[in-house]
Every structure is written in C-alpha cells, then in structure tokens.
Amino acid sequence: MLTNEEIAAQLDLGHELRSVEYKAAGMRSDKTFLAKVARAALALTNQRGGGHIIIGLAEEQSEDEYTGLDDQQLHEWLEYDDVSAQINAYADPPLELQVAQRQLPNGRQIIVIEVAEFGDVPVLCKKDFPGVLQANQLYTRSLAKPESSPTHTQNEVREVLALGVEKQLRQFVETTRRAGIDLGPTTPSSTELYVLRIAEFIDQDESAAAVSADSHFRVWFAPQDFGASAIDYAALKELVRLNQVANPRASFPVIRSPQNGDEWIGDRSDWGDQEVWRFYQSGLFIDMLAIGHEYKPDWDSFGRENDDGYLPVWLPLWYFTQAFEFAARMQRAAFPTATLVLHLEVNSISGRALVAANQRRSGFNSTYAFGSPSWKRDVRITPELALSGTRELVVELMTELYLRFGWEGATTELVTDMQAEISRNN
C-alpha cells in the first residue's frame, strides 16, 4: 500500500504512472463514478504487480488545487465490505483489494485502493455500464499512455498472456509436487542464467570484485531469451567498437586494451573512477563504474559535512544516459527483432548526499541523502523504443532516483535540461 511519502513523490513526477491511476473526488454512491473506479481496477489487476487507484486527486490539478475528499466521500470509501462488493460486481473472477485513507502534502484526505495482480486467470468485465464498461471485455493499462483501456496493442496482450501462462505453469508444478511426482531439477530462467554469469565475473575478476565491493553503478542488458551462442565470437569486439557511445569525458564503454575469454570479451579502465565491462556470446553486456570518494560538498553548502560521502547530481544521469544509448544501438545492431531486458543499479550509496558539483549551477539548500543501500530498476528495450530513443526514459528514471534522496525539486523538466547541458559540455 502506498505511503504518504510515496504519494508525495509520485505527485512530484507531475504525471500518472502505469501502476497508479488518479480519480477526482466522487461518491461511491454515484454509479457512474463507481463504474469508472471499477474500470481502473480491472485494468490494474491485469498487469504484472497490479497497482493503485488514488481517489480525490485529478491528474490535471496543481498542488494548490488538490481538493482531496470531503467527510461524506471519505466515509463512503472507507466502508471496505461495500467497496469490495460493488467493484467486484463488475469483475470475473473477483479482485483482491485493499482500501486505506491517506493524506496529500497539503493536508487533504484521500483514499488509496490497492489492486492485486490477478490470481490464476486474467479478470474480465462481468457486466455492462453504459458508456464506461462492456461485459466480457478485457481491460488493461496502456503501455503507450497511462490509462485504462479495452483497446490493446500486441505488447499489452502478450504481457497478459505471459503472466497467465506463468501462473498456470507455477500452479501445475506445485500440484504435481504435492502429489509426489518428481519433476526433476527446475530449468533456470534466462535471468537466472545471466545473473549467474555476472556472479562468476565478479568472483573471477579482481577489478570487478573491487568495484562491486564499494559504491558503484551497474548496468546489464541481454536478450529476453537466453542463448549461449546467440552471437558469433568473432563479431563481439566489432559490435562493441561500432556501437560505442563516444564522449570526450569518457566513452561508453571504455575501450583501451580488450581482453578475450572463452565466451566473452572485456575491458577496464583505472583512469578516473574505475570501470570494468564484459560482453558475452549470449548477448549479455555488463558494465560497472565505481563512484569515487573524492567528491566534496558544494561551495555554497553552508558548512555541511557528510561522513558517508557525496554523489554529484549529474553523474548517474550522465552514466545511465550513455548506457541506455549503447543498449539501444546494440539492440538495433545485434537483436533488431528481439526485446532486451535492461537492469540498472546504484549500489552501496546509503547516506550519500547529492551535490551540484558544478559552479554554473546553484548548490542545494538542504542535505538530500539516500537512506537505502541500493536502488534498482528493470526496463525493456523494444525494437520500437530503440528506434524512438531512450533519453526521455532515462529522465523519468533519474527523476525517480533523485526523489528517493528527498530532492523534491527534481522535475522532469529540470532533469531534461540538465541532461541537455551534460550532452553539450561533453
């Protein structure tokens, strides 16, 4: 269930996410409004991880316009049994819901409905409501725009089908094992195979182990389906060279004196922050960049000192912008019809504080420090995304990261401008 702090961070983004839908204030006894809430719930349950509906917040409102819910509206939506029964009157099979009262940054009260991912099979609409819902229709959240819709692209349909197949397969395995049938060893997933290669890399390579042991960025990408020899060994080095993102500060990935392994090539750099990477025949690429401890407080930091160190605000934006561009180029060059799974991490950063680290920009007026040891996200680079560009996606992800430091001033517009400035200066 979303907390008040997570809701405030969501509002700072300035738009809905695919897993969160806003609904303006309304009564549960208003049948049309209830049907719209039910439509949102039907769409959210049919995606991986489910999602949340926030009632009392219109998407187009600004912070000073947040109205929240009045006492009567709040009372109606807090009657859980009635809420569940009325929404589930439109759902087949029934939805798993949780309802909680939350507070906006301006003190107004709202309702959050948490919608769980469907159980065994996707959920269909059970009955019509004129102009809002259609019986026997499958609703999903659009991948192109965060909205609940009965109109699907092939990607949205594939996502629902894949999730359903996974659940049915898991149920089959559990049933046969309870019946005492030995299915033999479980075949590892593609992700498990890639993660195993990464663990071996860190275990066998001294530079990789050194970077991994301290604060560092990590990014890896690979085809969605594992193939041990998806790429001819002779093509590995040329693919990296031709698709390298050239940059005066430091190109991505660094290419100095590539090494050759049995099924991979790799390189490392000790100039500036230590960096190390490998590219495997399976299509797995991994890069790790150490975050140094030489960064200092800003010139206008009012004497603040932070024992856990600092993180220049431009550094993750610069690194991941390059990494995403390289992944998109590799997708087009080596896997033009496949989707790449891209995983990004910032590790061992608990307590590190953001600094502007650039005298052309003002420093911060407070200490923005990360309270968790790491931040991780997964995205997918489809052929369409590789062609259309990844810079906007990086901005959205980095804005989300900065909010986790407590920097509420991080907007997509500000981060987009900073990304453009970094590109011009590099």
Short mmCIF file of C-alpha atoms in Angstrom, two decimals:
data_model
loop_
_atom_site.label_atom_id
_atom_site.label_comp_id
_atom_site.label_asym_id
_atom_site.label_seq_id
_atom_site.Cartn_x
_atom_site.Cartn_y
_atom_site.Cartn_z
CA MET A 1 0.00 0.00 0.00
CA LEU A 2 1.32 3.45 -0.92
CA THR A 3 2.52 5.62 1.98
CA ASN A 4 2.01 9.40 2.27
CA GLU A 5 5.69 9.88 1.34
CA GLU A 6 5.39 7.69 -1.77
CA ILE A 7 2.27 9.59 -2.84
CA ALA A 8 4.12 12.92 -2.42
CA ALA A 9 6.99 11.58 -4.54
CA GLN A 10 4.50 10.39 -7.16
CA LEU A 11 2.94 13.87 -7.31
CA ASP A 12 6.36 15.46 -7.81
CA LEU A 13 6.67 13.46 -11.06
CA GLY A 14 3.75 15.50 -12.44
CA HIS A 15 2.00 12.64 -14.24
CA GLU A 16 0.43 9.23 -13.72
CA LEU A 17 2.50 6.07 -13.86
CA ARG A 18 1.25 2.86 -15.43
CA SER A 19 0.74 1.37 -11.96
CA VAL A 20 -1.13 4.37 -10.48
CA GLU A 21 -4.40 5.93 -11.66
CA TYR A 22 -5.83 9.21 -10.31
CA LYS A 23 -9.53 9.79 -9.83
CA ALA A 24 -11.03 13.15 -8.91
CA ALA A 25 -13.24 13.39 -5.83
CA GLY A 26 -16.51 11.46 -6.10
CA MET A 27 -19.07 9.47 -4.14
CA ARG A 28 -19.19 5.69 -4.12
CA SER A 29 -22.98 6.04 -4.34
CA ASP A 30 -22.51 7.80 -7.72
CA LYS A 31 -22.94 4.78 -10.00
CA THR A 32 -21.10 6.33 -12.96
CA PHE A 33 -18.14 7.30 -10.80
CA LEU A 34 -18.06 3.84 -9.20
CA ALA A 35 -18.05 2.23 -12.66
CA LYS A 36 -15.00 4.34 -13.65
CA VAL A 37 -13.18 3.25 -10.49
CA ALA A 38 -14.10 -0.37 -11.30
CA ARG A 39 -12.71 0.04 -14.84
CA ALA A 40 -9.40 1.27 -13.41
CA ALA A 41 -9.30 -1.70 -11.00
CA LEU A 42 -10.00 -4.18 -13.82
CA ALA A 43 -7.14 -2.72 -15.86
CA LEU A 44 -4.64 -2.63 -12.99
CA THR A 45 -5.24 -6.26 -11.94
CA ASN A 46 -4.37 -7.43 -15.47
CA GLN A 47 -0.78 -6.19 -15.34
CA ARG A 48 2.26 -7.51 -13.51
CA GLY A 49 2.29 -6.26 -9.92
CA GLY A 50 -1.22 -4.78 -10.03
CA GLY A 51 -1.39 -1.13 -8.96
CA HIS A 52 -3.13 1.64 -7.03
CA ILE A 53 -6.11 3.96 -7.54
CA ILE A 54 -5.94 7.33 -5.77
CA ILE A 55 -9.41 8.83 -5.22
CA GLY A 56 -9.60 12.56 -4.52
CA LEU A 57 -6.93 13.70 -6.92
CA ALA A 58 -7.45 14.89 -10.50
CA GLU A 59 -4.49 14.40 -12.86
CA GLU A 60 -4.64 17.95 -14.21
CA GLN A 61 -4.65 19.66 -10.79
CA SER A 62 -1.68 21.60 -9.44
CA GLU A 63 -0.58 21.30 -5.80
CA ASP A 64 -2.56 24.32 -4.61
CA GLU A 65 -5.68 22.86 -6.27
CA TYR A 66 -5.57 19.42 -4.61
CA THR A 67 -9.07 19.11 -3.13
CA GLY A 68 -9.00 15.63 -1.62
CA LEU A 69 -12.26 14.17 -0.30
CA ASP A 70 -14.85 15.69 1.99
CA ASP A 71 -16.03 13.82 5.11
CA GLN A 72 -19.02 12.21 3.42
CA GLN A 73 -16.98 10.95 0.45
CA LEU A 74 -14.25 9.68 2.76
CA HIS A 75 -16.78 7.81 4.92
CA GLU A 76 -18.31 6.06 1.90
CA TRP A 77 -14.97 4.86 0.51
CA LEU A 78 -13.77 3.60 3.92
CA GLU A 79 -16.61 1.05 4.09
CA TYR A 80 -14.40 -1.77 2.82
CA ASP A 81 -17.00 -4.53 2.52
CA ASP A 82 -19.29 -2.35 0.41
CA VAL A 83 -16.41 -1.04 -1.72
CA SER A 84 -15.17 -4.57 -2.43
CA ALA A 85 -18.64 -5.90 -3.18
CA GLN A 86 -19.59 -3.04 -5.53
CA ILE A 87 -16.33 -3.12 -7.51
CA ASN A 88 -16.35 -6.92 -7.70
CA ALA A 89 -19.86 -6.83 -9.12
CA TYR A 90 -18.03 -5.90 -12.35
CA ALA A 91 -15.19 -8.45 -12.03
CA ASP A 92 -14.97 -12.09 -13.09
CA PRO A 93 -13.21 -13.60 -11.20
CA PRO A 94 -13.29 -11.25 -8.16
CA LEU A 95 -10.45 -8.81 -7.46
CA GLU A 96 -8.26 -8.75 -4.37
CA LEU A 97 -8.49 -5.20 -2.95
CA GLN A 98 -7.18 -3.20 -0.01
CA VAL A 99 -8.50 0.24 0.98
CA ALA A 100 -6.70 2.85 3.09
CA GLN A 101 -7.00 6.52 4.00
CA ARG A 102 -4.02 8.71 3.13
CA GLN A 103 -3.08 12.39 3.22
CA LEU A 104 -1.85 14.75 0.49
CA PRO A 105 1.07 17.14 1.10
CA ASN A 106 -1.44 19.97 1.63
CA GLY A 107 -3.21 18.01 4.39
CA ARG A 108 -6.29 17.00 2.37
CA GLN A 109 -7.56 13.42 2.81
CA ILE A 110 -7.71 10.85 0.00
CA ILE A 111 -8.45 7.16 -0.47
CA VAL A 112 -6.00 4.66 -1.95
CA ILE A 113 -7.27 1.36 -3.32
CA GLU A 114 -4.56 -1.25 -3.80
CA VAL A 115 -5.41 -3.73 -6.58
CA ALA A 116 -3.52 -7.02 -6.55
CA GLU A 117 -2.29 -8.73 -9.72
CA PHE A 118 -4.83 -11.33 -10.89
CA GLY A 119 -4.63 -14.78 -9.32
CA ASP A 120 -4.96 -17.69 -11.75
CA VAL A 121 -6.53 -16.17 -14.87
CA PRO A 122 -6.94 -12.61 -16.22
CA VAL A 123 -10.03 -10.77 -14.99
CA LEU A 124 -12.84 -9.88 -17.39
CA CYS A 125 -15.60 -7.31 -17.02
CA LYS A 126 -18.70 -9.09 -15.68
CA LYS A 127 -21.43 -6.67 -16.76
CA ASP A 128 -22.11 -3.52 -18.77
CA PHE A 129 -22.34 0.05 -17.56
CA PRO A 130 -23.40 2.43 -20.36
CA GLY A 131 -20.52 4.48 -21.71
CA VAL A 132 -17.99 3.09 -19.22
CA LEU A 133 -17.80 -0.71 -19.12
CA GLN A 134 -18.50 -3.55 -21.53
CA ALA A 135 -19.35 -7.08 -20.42
CA ASN A 136 -16.80 -9.83 -21.28
CA GLN A 137 -14.15 -7.21 -22.13
CA LEU A 138 -10.51 -7.46 -21.01
CA TYR A 139 -9.23 -4.12 -19.68
CA THR A 140 -5.52 -3.28 -19.37
CA ARG A 141 -3.29 -0.27 -18.74
CA SER A 142 -1.85 1.05 -21.99
CA LEU A 143 1.92 0.84 -22.47
CA ALA A 144 1.87 3.99 -24.61
CA LYS A 145 -0.07 6.20 -22.18
CA PRO A 146 -1.04 5.52 -18.55
CA GLU A 147 -4.78 4.97 -18.98
CA SER A 148 -7.27 2.10 -18.55
CA SER A 149 -8.43 0.85 -21.91
CA PRO A 150 -10.20 -2.06 -23.66
CA THR A 151 -8.06 -1.37 -26.76
CA HIS A 152 -4.82 -3.35 -26.78
CA THR A 153 -1.60 -3.47 -28.77
CA GLN A 154 0.20 -6.78 -29.29
CA ASN A 155 2.58 -5.87 -26.43
CA GLU A 156 -0.24 -5.45 -23.90
CA VAL A 157 -1.91 -8.69 -24.97
CA ARG A 158 1.43 -10.52 -24.83
CA GLU A 159 2.05 -9.22 -21.31
CA VAL A 160 -1.30 -10.53 -20.02
CA LEU A 161 -0.86 -13.89 -21.77
CA ALA A 162 2.69 -14.34 -20.48
CA LEU A 163 1.60 -13.56 -16.93
CA GLY A 164 -1.28 -16.04 -17.18
CA VAL A 165 0.95 -18.80 -18.57
CA GLU A 166 3.49 -18.25 -15.78
CA LYS A 167 0.80 -18.62 -13.13
CA GLN A 168 -0.69 -21.73 -14.70
CA LEU A 169 2.76 -23.32 -15.05
CA ARG A 170 3.63 -22.49 -11.44
CA GLN A 171 0.33 -23.98 -10.28
CA PHE A 172 0.96 -27.14 -12.32
CA VAL A 173 4.43 -27.59 -10.81
CA GLU A 174 3.12 -27.10 -7.26
CA THR A 175 0.24 -29.54 -7.81
CA THR A 176 2.45 -32.29 -9.24
CA ARG A 177 4.98 -31.94 -6.42
CA ARG A 178 2.25 -32.12 -3.77
CA ALA A 179 1.09 -35.30 -5.49
CA GLY A 180 4.58 -36.77 -5.04
CA ILE A 181 5.58 -36.59 -8.70
CA ASP A 182 9.27 -35.79 -9.20
CA LEU A 183 9.68 -33.26 -11.98
CA GLY A 184 13.45 -33.35 -11.74
CA PRO A 185 15.62 -30.25 -11.45
CA THR A 186 13.96 -26.97 -12.37
CA THR A 187 15.36 -25.35 -15.50
CA PRO A 188 16.82 -21.93 -14.61
CA SER A 189 15.24 -18.91 -16.23
CA SER A 190 17.08 -16.66 -18.68
CA THR A 191 17.50 -14.02 -15.95
CA GLU A 192 18.97 -16.61 -13.56
CA LEU A 193 21.47 -17.69 -16.22
CA TYR A 194 22.54 -14.09 -16.84
CA VAL A 195 22.85 -13.36 -13.12
CA LEU A 196 24.99 -16.50 -12.73
CA ARG A 197 27.39 -15.18 -15.42
CA ILE A 198 27.59 -11.83 -13.63
CA ALA A 199 28.34 -13.51 -10.30
CA GLU A 200 31.13 -15.55 -11.94
CA PHE A 201 32.53 -12.37 -13.49
CA ILE A 202 32.73 -10.60 -10.12
CA ASP A 203 34.17 -13.69 -8.44
CA GLN A 204 36.87 -14.29 -11.07
CA ASP A 205 37.92 -10.74 -11.98
CA GLU A 206 39.84 -8.69 -9.38
CA SER A 207 38.83 -5.35 -10.89
CA ALA A 208 35.15 -6.34 -10.97
CA ALA A 209 35.34 -7.54 -7.37
CA ALA A 210 36.98 -4.27 -6.27
CA VAL A 211 34.33 -2.11 -7.97
CA SER A 212 31.49 -4.28 -6.66
CA ALA A 213 32.74 -4.04 -3.07
CA ASP A 214 32.13 -0.26 -2.83
CA SER A 215 29.73 2.40 -4.13
CA HIS A 216 29.15 1.83 -7.84
CA PHE A 217 26.80 2.00 -10.79
CA ARG A 218 25.93 -1.23 -12.52
CA VAL A 219 24.04 -1.81 -15.75
CA TRP A 220 23.47 -5.01 -17.68
CA PHE A 221 21.32 -5.89 -20.62
CA ALA A 222 20.65 -9.06 -22.57
CA PRO A 223 18.08 -10.63 -24.91
CA GLN A 224 14.87 -11.66 -23.18
CA ASP A 225 15.58 -15.30 -24.12
CA PHE A 226 18.95 -16.82 -23.23
CA GLY A 227 21.04 -18.36 -25.97
CA ALA A 228 24.58 -19.42 -25.05
CA SER A 229 25.93 -18.66 -28.55
CA ALA A 230 23.48 -16.06 -29.83
CA ILE A 231 26.42 -14.02 -31.23
CA ASP A 232 29.41 -15.34 -33.14
CA TYR A 233 32.56 -14.88 -31.05
CA ALA A 234 34.39 -13.14 -33.91
CA ALA A 235 31.69 -10.43 -34.00
CA LEU A 236 31.82 -9.45 -30.31
CA LYS A 237 34.64 -6.90 -30.46
CA GLU A 238 33.42 -5.22 -33.63
CA LEU A 239 29.89 -4.86 -32.26
CA VAL A 240 31.19 -3.00 -29.22
CA ARG A 241 33.53 -0.79 -31.25
CA LEU A 242 30.92 0.19 -33.83
CA ASN A 243 28.23 0.98 -31.25
CA GLN A 244 30.36 2.65 -28.57
CA VAL A 245 28.91 5.99 -27.39
CA ALA A 246 31.79 8.41 -28.00
CA ASN A 247 32.24 11.08 -25.36
CA PRO A 248 35.17 13.45 -24.56
CA ARG A 249 34.72 12.86 -20.83
CA ALA A 250 34.65 9.07 -21.09
CA SER A 251 33.12 6.97 -23.85
CA PHE A 252 30.76 4.13 -23.05
CA PRO A 253 32.01 1.52 -22.73
CA VAL A 254 35.71 2.30 -22.32
CA ILE A 255 37.83 0.54 -24.95
CA ARG A 256 41.56 0.53 -24.26
CA SER A 257 43.01 -2.97 -24.44
CA PRO A 258 40.20 -5.52 -24.75
CA GLN A 259 40.74 -8.93 -23.17
CA ASN A 260 39.49 -12.22 -24.59
CA GLY A 261 37.81 -15.01 -22.64
CA ASP A 262 36.31 -18.32 -23.69
CA GLU A 263 32.84 -16.83 -24.39
CA TRP A 264 33.39 -13.12 -23.79
CA ILE A 265 35.47 -10.04 -24.39
CA GLY A 266 36.01 -7.28 -21.83
CA ASP A 267 38.00 -4.24 -20.79
CA ARG A 268 38.70 -2.00 -17.83
CA SER A 269 39.90 1.50 -17.03
CA ASP A 270 41.64 2.91 -13.98
CA TRP A 271 41.65 6.49 -15.31
CA GLY A 272 39.40 8.50 -13.00
CA ASP A 273 36.74 6.25 -11.47
CA GLN A 274 37.44 2.57 -12.07
CA GLU A 275 35.26 0.92 -14.71
CA VAL A 276 35.06 -2.66 -15.95
CA TRP A 277 32.84 -4.45 -18.50
CA ARG A 278 32.23 -7.72 -20.33
CA PHE A 279 30.23 -8.72 -23.41
CA TYR A 280 29.24 -12.38 -23.78
CA GLN A 281 28.23 -14.52 -26.77
CA SER A 282 24.80 -14.88 -25.15
CA GLY A 283 24.32 -11.15 -25.76
CA LEU A 284 24.79 -10.28 -22.09
CA PHE A 285 26.62 -7.00 -21.56
CA ILE A 286 27.57 -5.79 -18.08
CA ASP A 287 29.34 -2.58 -17.05
CA MET A 288 30.26 -1.40 -13.56
CA LEU A 289 31.58 2.07 -12.68
CA ALA A 290 32.98 2.92 -9.24
CA ILE A 291 31.62 6.06 -7.54
CA GLY A 292 34.68 7.71 -6.06
CA HIS A 293 35.06 9.24 -2.62
CA GLU A 294 36.83 12.37 -3.85
CA TYR A 295 33.62 14.38 -4.32
CA LYS A 296 33.26 17.29 -1.89
CA PRO A 297 30.41 19.45 -0.51
CA ASP A 298 29.24 22.30 -2.73
CA TRP A 299 30.87 25.72 -2.47
CA ASP A 300 27.61 27.11 -1.05
CA SER A 301 26.88 24.16 1.23
CA PHE A 302 26.77 26.32 4.37
CA GLY A 303 29.49 24.24 6.01
CA ARG A 304 27.60 20.97 5.84
CA GLU A 305 29.74 17.87 6.08
CA ASN A 306 28.50 14.37 5.34
CA ASP A 307 30.55 11.45 6.66
CA ASP A 308 29.02 8.99 4.17
CA GLY A 309 30.25 10.92 1.14
CA TYR A 310 28.65 12.66 -1.82
CA LEU A 311 27.15 11.93 -5.21
CA PRO A 312 27.32 14.60 -7.95
CA VAL A 313 23.80 15.06 -9.25
CA TRP A 314 24.96 14.90 -12.88
CA LEU A 315 26.86 11.59 -12.51
CA PRO A 316 24.01 8.99 -12.59
CA LEU A 317 22.23 10.99 -15.30
CA TRP A 318 25.38 11.07 -17.45
CA TYR A 319 26.21 7.38 -16.87
CA PHE A 320 22.76 5.95 -17.49
CA THR A 321 22.07 8.19 -20.49
CA GLN A 322 25.17 6.72 -22.14
CA ALA A 323 24.32 3.18 -21.04
CA PHE A 324 20.79 3.38 -22.44
CA GLU A 325 22.03 4.79 -25.74
CA PHE A 326 24.59 1.97 -26.03
CA ALA A 327 21.88 -0.62 -25.26
CA ALA A 328 19.61 0.88 -27.94
CA ARG A 329 22.43 0.80 -30.51
CA MET A 330 23.25 -2.80 -29.66
CA GLN A 331 19.58 -3.76 -29.90
CA ARG A 332 19.40 -2.32 -33.42
CA ALA A 333 22.73 -3.86 -34.49
CA ALA A 334 22.60 -7.33 -32.92
CA PHE A 335 18.96 -8.03 -31.97
CA PRO A 336 16.75 -6.00 -34.33
CA THR A 337 13.63 -8.12 -33.71
CA ALA A 338 14.20 -9.00 -30.05
CA THR A 339 13.48 -7.20 -26.80
CA LEU A 340 16.40 -6.53 -24.46
CA VAL A 341 15.98 -6.72 -20.70
CA LEU A 342 17.95 -3.82 -19.20
CA HIS A 343 18.77 -3.78 -15.49
CA LEU A 344 20.26 -0.73 -13.75
CA GLU A 345 21.57 -0.33 -10.21
CA VAL A 346 23.20 2.17 -7.89
CA ASN A 347 24.83 0.21 -5.06
CA SER A 348 26.29 0.94 -1.60
CA ILE A 349 25.01 4.54 -1.53
CA SER A 350 23.30 4.61 1.87
CA GLY A 351 23.91 8.03 3.42
CA ARG A 352 25.49 9.60 0.34
CA ALA A 353 24.31 13.17 -0.22
CA LEU A 354 23.61 14.85 -3.56
CA VAL A 355 25.82 17.78 -4.56
CA ALA A 356 25.56 20.04 -7.59
CA ALA A 357 29.33 19.81 -8.18
CA ASN A 358 29.15 22.44 -10.90
CA GLN A 359 29.69 26.14 -10.27
CA ARG A 360 27.44 27.03 -13.21
CA ARG A 361 24.54 25.69 -11.15
CA SER A 362 23.47 26.60 -7.66
CA GLY A 363 24.06 24.04 -4.93
CA PHE A 364 21.27 22.57 -2.84
CA ASN A 365 19.70 24.27 0.16
CA SER A 366 19.40 21.09 2.23
CA THR A 367 21.06 17.71 2.67
CA TYR A 368 19.50 15.17 0.31
CA ALA A 369 20.78 11.76 1.39
CA PHE A 370 19.76 8.28 0.30
CA GLY A 371 18.57 6.06 3.17
CA SER A 372 18.78 2.65 1.44
CA PRO A 373 21.87 0.70 0.37
CA SER A 374 20.83 0.39 -3.27
CA TRP A 375 18.38 1.43 -5.99
CA LYS A 376 17.45 -0.99 -8.79
CA ARG A 377 15.13 -0.88 -11.77
CA ASP A 378 14.35 -3.09 -14.78
CA VAL A 379 13.18 -1.83 -18.17
CA ARG A 380 12.76 -3.37 -21.59
CA ILE A 381 14.32 -2.03 -24.76
CA THR A 382 11.91 -3.00 -27.54
CA PRO A 383 12.73 -2.52 -31.23
CA GLU A 384 10.31 0.46 -31.21
CA LEU A 385 11.99 2.08 -28.20
CA ALA A 386 15.46 1.51 -29.65
CA LEU A 387 14.38 3.45 -32.75
CA SER A 388 12.50 6.25 -30.99
CA GLY A 389 15.19 6.97 -28.40
CA THR A 390 15.76 6.37 -24.71
CA ARG A 391 16.63 9.82 -23.34
CA GLU A 392 13.12 10.56 -22.04
CA LEU A 393 13.00 7.21 -20.25
CA VAL A 394 16.34 7.95 -18.57
CA VAL A 395 14.99 11.34 -17.42
CA GLU A 396 11.93 9.68 -15.86
CA LEU A 397 14.04 7.07 -14.07
CA MET A 398 16.61 9.58 -12.81
CA THR A 399 13.86 11.91 -11.58
CA GLU A 400 12.54 8.95 -9.62
CA LEU A 401 16.04 8.28 -8.21
CA TYR A 402 16.53 11.91 -7.13
CA LEU A 403 13.18 11.87 -5.35
CA ARG A 404 14.46 8.90 -3.31
CA PHE A 405 17.18 11.21 -1.99
CA GLY A 406 14.45 13.59 -0.80
CA TRP A 407 15.12 16.19 -3.51
CA GLU A 408 11.53 17.23 -4.16
CA GLY A 409 12.63 19.92 -6.60
CA ALA A 410 13.62 17.24 -9.13
CA THR A 411 11.16 17.62 -12.01
CA THR A 412 11.31 16.01 -15.43
CA GLU A 413 11.78 19.47 -16.97
CA LEU A 414 14.75 20.26 -14.72
CA VAL A 415 16.36 16.85 -15.30
CA THR A 416 15.79 17.13 -19.06
CA ASP A 417 17.59 20.50 -19.06
CA MET A 418 20.45 19.03 -17.02
CA GLN A 419 20.71 16.10 -19.45
CA ALA A 420 20.93 18.53 -22.39
CA GLU A 421 23.59 20.58 -20.58
CA ILE A 422 25.68 17.49 -19.89
CA SER A 423 25.46 16.49 -23.56
CA ARG A 424 26.55 19.97 -24.72
CA ASN A 425 29.51 20.07 -22.33
CA ASN A 426 30.69 16.59 -23.23
#
